[in-house]
């Protein structure tokens, strides 16, 4: 794939343009969920070989990096967020790569996949993105710990949807996984999905706090059975966030869920993915394990803030042969 082969349709595909059945969920099947195992050593061996075996160069690399941009949930989740910062982030989401770089690559306009903010900034982001086609994602349900009262977590989703969020990133109650209370986890996600209405729900597993890859796999299945549109690794606030072994585990549950039910569920690694090279590894993993259909913004997202800056820097190097200073690619 060269830069000229990455079509406008691919680069501007956003969630509302999807023409396939949304995951409606299925009844909780504990025989299926609990019957899953995770061979940790085999998973780690597979992931260890991926960065060395899969590499793209020159025009092909530029094309993949442009595609990666369209699958970024450009995120700001800081305690000192202001309306000005969010507006600048939205402006960057609508114009993620400098015009001179895009012209040199022969590319038209591209955008990021979404902008992700706290509930308090949803209205600001929606207003700033008006007319761009870029959806606003809101983190919800007592993010990042998910320990606020249940009725308040449901109400928070409803308020974010009312404010204009078209995607809701919820956090699961980790205790349900750690204590094996799978019915409670299933019921929780069902309630959250109902509160989302037409907005799509991304279930954050906080995989660094689940104890084992087996728990990650089981939680993935239960969330998908309950109707999650995406499963997501992390809040970005845990000590361990997205990793390749966790990603491979979750991706294979997505593949199995699609094979058994016919529903495609999206995947979002988040936290710690800040380099362009890392994004290429994740895209390679998706292509090999799930196929090209998942290499679209409605099926795959990066949860990231600094990743876009490094990708733009690499694209400028591709065009000019020189590395620029990081401040030339400010995010917000």
Short mmCIF file of C-alpha atoms in Angstrom, two decimals:
data_model
loop_
_atom_site.label_atom_id
_atom_site.label_comp_id
_atom_site.label_asym_id
_atom_site.label_seq_id
_atom_site.Cartn_x
_atom_site.Cartn_y
_atom_site.Cartn_z
CA UNK A 1 0.00 0.00 0.00
CA UNK A 2 1.39 3.42 -0.98
CA UNK A 3 0.22 6.82 0.16
CA UNK A 4 -1.76 7.31 -3.03
CA UNK A 5 -3.51 3.98 -2.48
CA UNK A 6 -4.92 5.02 0.89
CA UNK A 7 -8.30 6.26 -0.27
CA UNK A 8 -10.27 9.21 1.04
CA UNK A 9 -13.01 6.80 2.05
CA UNK A 10 -10.62 4.86 4.25
CA UNK A 11 -9.18 7.96 5.85
CA UNK A 12 -12.51 9.58 6.60
CA UNK A 13 -14.46 6.51 7.74
CA UNK A 14 -16.03 7.34 11.10
CA UNK A 15 -18.35 5.42 13.36
CA UNK A 16 -21.67 6.83 12.05
CA UNK A 17 -20.86 5.59 8.52
CA UNK A 18 -20.81 1.93 9.56
CA UNK A 19 -23.23 -0.24 7.59
CA UNK A 20 -23.18 -3.49 9.54
CA UNK A 21 -25.12 -4.85 12.50
CA UNK A 22 -24.17 -3.43 15.86
CA UNK A 23 -23.31 -6.02 18.52
CA UNK A 24 -26.71 -6.76 20.04
CA UNK A 25 -25.21 -9.00 22.70
CA UNK A 26 -26.08 -12.60 23.52
CA UNK A 27 -27.23 -14.40 26.69
CA UNK A 28 -24.49 -14.95 29.24
CA UNK A 29 -22.83 -18.29 28.50
CA UNK A 30 -20.55 -19.17 31.38
CA UNK A 31 -19.54 -22.49 29.86
CA UNK A 32 -18.11 -20.52 26.94
CA UNK A 33 -16.56 -17.71 28.98
CA UNK A 34 -15.08 -19.86 31.74
CA UNK A 35 -13.96 -22.56 29.34
CA UNK A 36 -11.43 -20.20 27.80
CA UNK A 37 -7.76 -20.56 28.72
CA UNK A 38 -4.73 -18.38 27.99
CA UNK A 39 -1.36 -19.98 27.30
CA UNK A 40 0.74 -17.11 28.64
CA UNK A 41 4.13 -18.42 27.49
CA UNK A 42 2.88 -19.08 23.94
CA UNK A 43 1.22 -15.65 23.78
CA UNK A 44 4.37 -13.93 24.96
CA UNK A 45 6.52 -15.82 22.42
CA UNK A 46 4.19 -14.83 19.59
CA UNK A 47 4.26 -11.19 20.65
CA UNK A 48 8.04 -11.12 21.11
CA UNK A 49 8.58 -12.00 17.45
CA UNK A 50 6.13 -9.51 15.98
CA UNK A 51 8.18 -6.26 16.09
CA UNK A 52 11.16 -7.95 14.46
CA UNK A 53 9.23 -9.80 11.76
CA UNK A 54 6.81 -7.10 10.63
CA UNK A 55 8.32 -3.92 9.23
CA UNK A 56 7.19 -1.50 6.53
CA UNK A 57 9.43 1.13 4.96
CA UNK A 58 9.31 4.33 2.92
CA UNK A 59 6.01 5.01 1.12
CA UNK A 60 4.39 1.95 2.64
CA UNK A 61 5.28 3.13 6.13
CA UNK A 62 3.91 6.61 5.41
CA UNK A 63 0.64 5.08 4.21
CA UNK A 64 0.29 2.98 7.36
CA UNK A 65 1.07 5.99 9.57
CA UNK A 66 -1.61 8.04 7.82
CA UNK A 67 -4.06 5.22 8.43
CA UNK A 68 -3.01 5.07 12.10
CA UNK A 69 -3.90 8.76 12.47
CA UNK A 70 -7.47 8.09 11.37
CA UNK A 71 -7.79 5.53 14.16
CA UNK A 72 -6.60 7.71 17.04
CA UNK A 73 -8.97 8.76 19.81
CA UNK A 74 -7.14 12.02 20.49
CA UNK A 75 -7.39 12.29 24.24
CA UNK A 76 -7.02 14.75 27.09
CA UNK A 77 -7.93 13.47 30.55
CA UNK A 78 -6.03 15.80 32.84
CA UNK A 79 -7.23 17.46 36.01
CA UNK A 80 -6.20 20.84 34.65
CA UNK A 81 -8.10 20.57 31.35
CA UNK A 82 -9.62 23.86 30.23
CA UNK A 83 -12.04 24.74 27.44
CA UNK A 84 -9.14 26.38 25.60
CA UNK A 85 -7.07 23.19 25.73
CA UNK A 86 -9.99 21.07 24.52
CA UNK A 87 -10.70 23.49 21.65
CA UNK A 88 -7.05 23.33 20.57
CA UNK A 89 -7.18 19.53 20.75
CA UNK A 90 -10.29 19.52 18.57
CA UNK A 91 -8.60 21.79 16.05
CA UNK A 92 -5.71 19.34 15.91
CA UNK A 93 -8.10 16.39 15.49
CA UNK A 94 -9.65 18.10 12.48
CA UNK A 95 -6.23 18.94 11.00
CA UNK A 96 -3.84 16.36 12.44
CA UNK A 97 -1.08 16.77 9.84
CA UNK A 98 0.32 20.03 8.50
CA UNK A 99 -0.99 20.93 5.07
CA UNK A 100 2.48 21.08 3.49
CA UNK A 101 3.20 17.50 4.59
CA UNK A 102 -0.11 16.22 3.23
CA UNK A 103 0.48 18.04 -0.07
CA UNK A 104 3.92 16.44 -0.39
CA UNK A 105 2.31 13.03 0.22
CA UNK A 106 -0.42 13.70 -2.33
CA UNK A 107 -3.11 13.43 0.33
CA UNK A 108 -6.33 15.33 0.90
CA UNK A 109 -7.86 16.07 4.31
CA UNK A 110 -7.75 13.45 7.04
CA UNK A 111 -8.93 13.54 10.64
CA UNK A 112 -8.47 11.51 13.80
CA UNK A 113 -11.06 8.90 14.73
CA UNK A 114 -12.51 10.80 17.69
CA UNK A 115 -11.75 13.22 20.51
CA UNK A 116 -11.96 11.74 24.02
CA UNK A 117 -12.62 13.94 27.07
CA UNK A 118 -14.20 13.96 30.51
CA UNK A 119 -17.94 14.59 30.73
CA UNK A 120 -17.46 18.21 31.77
CA UNK A 121 -15.79 18.97 28.43
CA UNK A 122 -18.21 17.12 26.13
CA UNK A 123 -20.28 20.18 25.16
CA UNK A 124 -17.12 22.18 24.46
CA UNK A 125 -15.74 19.43 22.22
CA UNK A 126 -19.05 18.88 20.41
CA UNK A 127 -19.27 22.58 19.61
CA UNK A 128 -15.63 22.76 18.49
CA UNK A 129 -16.03 19.73 16.19
CA UNK A 130 -19.33 20.83 14.64
CA UNK A 131 -19.28 20.12 10.91
CA UNK A 132 -16.14 17.97 10.99
CA UNK A 133 -17.83 14.56 11.31
CA UNK A 134 -15.51 13.70 14.21
CA UNK A 135 -17.37 12.06 17.12
CA UNK A 136 -16.80 12.98 20.75
CA UNK A 137 -16.07 10.13 23.16
CA UNK A 138 -16.65 10.64 26.88
CA UNK A 139 -15.03 8.61 29.63
CA UNK A 140 -17.69 7.66 32.13
CA UNK A 141 -18.91 5.49 35.04
CA UNK A 142 -16.59 6.93 37.65
CA UNK A 143 -13.52 6.85 35.42
CA UNK A 144 -10.83 5.69 36.12
CA UNK A 145 -11.64 3.53 39.20
CA UNK A 146 -15.33 2.89 38.54
CA UNK A 147 -16.15 2.96 42.25
CA UNK A 148 -18.86 5.62 42.40
CA UNK A 149 -22.44 4.55 43.23
CA UNK A 150 -24.00 2.51 40.44
CA UNK A 151 -26.95 4.85 39.82
CA UNK A 152 -24.55 7.76 39.46
CA UNK A 153 -22.47 5.84 36.94
CA UNK A 154 -25.56 5.17 34.84
CA UNK A 155 -26.66 8.80 35.15
CA UNK A 156 -23.22 9.99 34.07
CA UNK A 157 -23.57 8.02 30.82
CA UNK A 158 -27.01 9.50 30.20
CA UNK A 159 -25.76 13.03 30.81
CA UNK A 160 -22.80 12.60 28.44
CA UNK A 161 -25.08 11.25 25.71
CA UNK A 162 -27.46 14.16 26.29
CA UNK A 163 -24.50 16.56 25.93
CA UNK A 164 -23.68 15.12 22.51
CA UNK A 165 -21.19 12.30 23.10
CA UNK A 166 -21.54 9.62 20.43
CA UNK A 167 -19.17 7.17 22.11
CA UNK A 168 -18.93 6.31 25.80
CA UNK A 169 -15.81 4.74 27.31
CA UNK A 170 -16.97 2.99 30.49
CA UNK A 171 -14.87 1.25 33.13
CA UNK A 172 -15.90 -2.12 34.48
CA UNK A 173 -15.95 -3.04 38.16
CA UNK A 174 -12.70 -4.96 38.43
CA UNK A 175 -13.89 -6.67 41.61
CA UNK A 176 -16.46 -8.62 39.59
CA UNK A 177 -13.63 -10.20 37.60
CA UNK A 178 -11.34 -10.76 40.57
CA UNK A 179 -14.11 -12.46 42.59
CA UNK A 180 -15.53 -14.38 39.63
CA UNK A 181 -18.93 -12.65 39.80
CA UNK A 182 -19.52 -12.86 36.05
CA UNK A 183 -23.28 -12.40 36.27
CA UNK A 184 -22.76 -9.06 38.01
CA UNK A 185 -20.30 -7.96 35.32
CA UNK A 186 -22.73 -8.99 32.57
CA UNK A 187 -25.65 -7.17 34.21
CA UNK A 188 -23.50 -4.06 34.73
CA UNK A 189 -22.50 -3.83 31.07
CA UNK A 190 -26.09 -4.47 29.95
CA UNK A 191 -27.24 -1.53 32.08
CA UNK A 192 -24.47 0.72 30.77
CA UNK A 193 -25.26 -0.21 27.17
CA UNK A 194 -28.94 0.56 27.69
CA UNK A 195 -28.01 3.97 29.11
CA UNK A 196 -25.84 4.67 26.03
CA UNK A 197 -28.77 4.34 23.64
CA UNK A 198 -27.48 5.02 20.14
CA UNK A 199 -24.04 6.01 21.42
CA UNK A 200 -21.48 3.23 21.11
CA UNK A 201 -20.01 1.74 24.26
CA UNK A 202 -16.33 0.92 24.78
CA UNK A 203 -15.77 -1.34 27.78
CA UNK A 204 -12.46 -0.60 29.55
CA UNK A 205 -11.18 -3.73 31.28
CA UNK A 206 -8.22 -2.13 33.10
CA UNK A 207 -6.25 -5.24 32.18
CA UNK A 208 -3.26 -4.33 34.33
CA UNK A 209 -5.46 -4.89 37.39
CA UNK A 210 -7.11 -8.18 36.40
CA UNK A 211 -4.33 -10.48 37.53
CA UNK A 212 -3.96 -12.85 34.56
CA UNK A 213 -4.48 -13.18 30.82
CA UNK A 214 -7.14 -15.79 31.53
CA UNK A 215 -9.12 -13.19 33.47
CA UNK A 216 -8.60 -10.74 30.61
CA UNK A 217 -10.05 -13.26 28.14
CA UNK A 218 -13.02 -14.13 30.35
CA UNK A 219 -13.84 -10.48 31.02
CA UNK A 220 -13.59 -9.76 27.28
CA UNK A 221 -16.13 -12.46 26.47
CA UNK A 222 -18.58 -11.36 29.16
CA UNK A 223 -18.44 -7.71 28.05
CA UNK A 224 -19.03 -8.69 24.43
CA UNK A 225 -21.90 -10.99 25.43
CA UNK A 226 -23.46 -8.01 27.20
CA UNK A 227 -23.32 -5.91 24.02
CA UNK A 228 -20.07 -3.94 24.16
CA UNK A 229 -19.27 -2.30 20.80
CA UNK A 230 -15.55 -2.13 21.67
CA UNK A 231 -13.37 -3.71 24.31
CA UNK A 232 -10.51 -1.53 25.51
CA UNK A 233 -7.39 -2.39 27.48
CA UNK A 234 -6.90 0.41 29.95
CA UNK A 235 -7.82 3.78 31.35
CA UNK A 236 -4.23 4.95 30.89
CA UNK A 237 -4.08 5.56 34.62
CA UNK A 238 -2.99 2.08 35.71
CA UNK A 239 0.63 1.14 36.35
CA UNK A 240 0.45 -1.34 33.42
CA UNK A 241 -1.59 -0.36 30.38
CA UNK A 242 -1.74 -1.69 26.80
CA UNK A 243 0.71 -4.51 26.07
CA UNK A 244 1.03 -6.84 23.12
CA UNK A 245 0.23 -10.03 25.12
CA UNK A 246 -2.95 -8.45 26.48
CA UNK A 247 -3.83 -7.21 23.00
CA UNK A 248 -3.33 -10.63 21.41
CA UNK A 249 -5.50 -12.21 24.10
CA UNK A 250 -8.33 -9.72 23.58
CA UNK A 251 -8.08 -9.77 19.79
CA UNK A 252 -8.46 -13.55 19.72
CA UNK A 253 -11.59 -13.35 21.87
CA UNK A 254 -12.98 -10.83 19.38
CA UNK A 255 -12.23 -13.22 16.51
CA UNK A 256 -13.89 -16.11 18.31
CA UNK A 257 -16.92 -14.00 19.28
CA UNK A 258 -17.42 -13.00 15.65
CA UNK A 259 -17.10 -16.60 14.48
CA UNK A 260 -19.74 -17.78 16.97
CA UNK A 261 -22.23 -14.90 16.84
CA UNK A 262 -21.62 -13.01 13.59
CA UNK A 263 -21.12 -9.74 15.51
CA UNK A 264 -17.94 -7.75 14.99
CA UNK A 265 -16.60 -6.00 18.08
CA UNK A 266 -13.96 -3.28 17.92
CA UNK A 267 -10.68 -3.10 19.82
CA UNK A 268 -8.95 -0.16 21.51
CA UNK A 269 -5.51 -0.39 23.10
CA UNK A 270 -4.88 2.61 25.35
CA UNK A 271 -2.09 3.86 27.56
CA UNK A 272 1.62 3.89 26.80
CA UNK A 273 1.38 3.87 22.99
CA UNK A 274 3.29 7.04 22.17
CA UNK A 275 5.63 6.14 19.29
CA UNK A 276 4.86 5.76 15.60
CA UNK A 277 6.82 2.51 15.47
CA UNK A 278 4.60 0.99 18.17
CA UNK A 279 1.46 1.92 16.24
CA UNK A 280 2.75 -0.02 13.23
CA UNK A 281 3.24 -3.12 15.38
CA UNK A 282 -0.34 -2.93 16.63
CA UNK A 283 -1.69 -2.46 13.11
CA UNK A 284 0.31 -5.49 11.97
CA UNK A 285 -1.14 -7.54 14.82
CA UNK A 286 -4.68 -6.52 13.88
CA UNK A 287 -4.13 -7.32 10.20
CA UNK A 288 -2.69 -10.76 10.94
CA UNK A 289 -5.19 -11.81 13.61
CA UNK A 290 -8.43 -10.13 12.50
CA UNK A 291 -7.93 -9.04 8.90
CA UNK A 292 -8.42 -5.87 6.91
CA UNK A 293 -12.02 -5.31 8.02
CA UNK A 294 -10.78 -4.31 11.47
CA UNK A 295 -8.28 -1.82 10.04
CA UNK A 296 -10.93 0.91 9.99
CA UNK A 297 -11.88 3.57 12.56
CA UNK A 298 -15.19 1.89 13.35
CA UNK A 299 -13.33 -1.30 14.38
CA UNK A 300 -10.01 -0.16 15.80
CA UNK A 301 -8.83 2.86 17.81
CA UNK A 302 -5.71 3.94 19.63
CA UNK A 303 -6.33 5.70 22.92
CA UNK A 304 -3.52 8.22 22.84
CA UNK A 305 -2.43 11.80 23.34
CA UNK A 306 1.23 12.03 22.32
CA UNK A 307 1.17 9.38 19.56
CA UNK A 308 -0.08 11.82 16.92
CA UNK A 309 2.87 14.16 17.45
CA UNK A 310 5.41 11.41 16.84
CA UNK A 311 3.57 10.16 13.74
CA UNK A 312 3.50 13.66 12.26
CA UNK A 313 7.21 14.00 13.01
CA UNK A 314 7.94 10.73 11.19
CA UNK A 315 5.87 11.86 8.20
CA UNK A 316 7.82 15.10 8.00
CA UNK A 317 11.04 13.09 8.05
CA UNK A 318 9.69 10.94 5.22
CA UNK A 319 8.98 14.05 3.15
CA UNK A 320 12.05 16.15 3.95
CA UNK A 321 14.67 13.66 5.13
CA UNK A 322 15.08 15.66 8.35
CA UNK A 323 13.76 15.13 11.86
CA UNK A 324 12.08 18.18 13.32
CA UNK A 325 11.80 19.29 16.93
CA UNK A 326 8.82 17.91 18.82
CA UNK A 327 7.45 21.41 19.49
CA UNK A 328 6.74 21.76 15.76
CA UNK A 329 3.98 19.15 16.15
CA UNK A 330 2.13 20.37 19.22
CA UNK A 331 -1.11 18.58 20.07
CA UNK A 332 -3.03 21.23 22.01
#
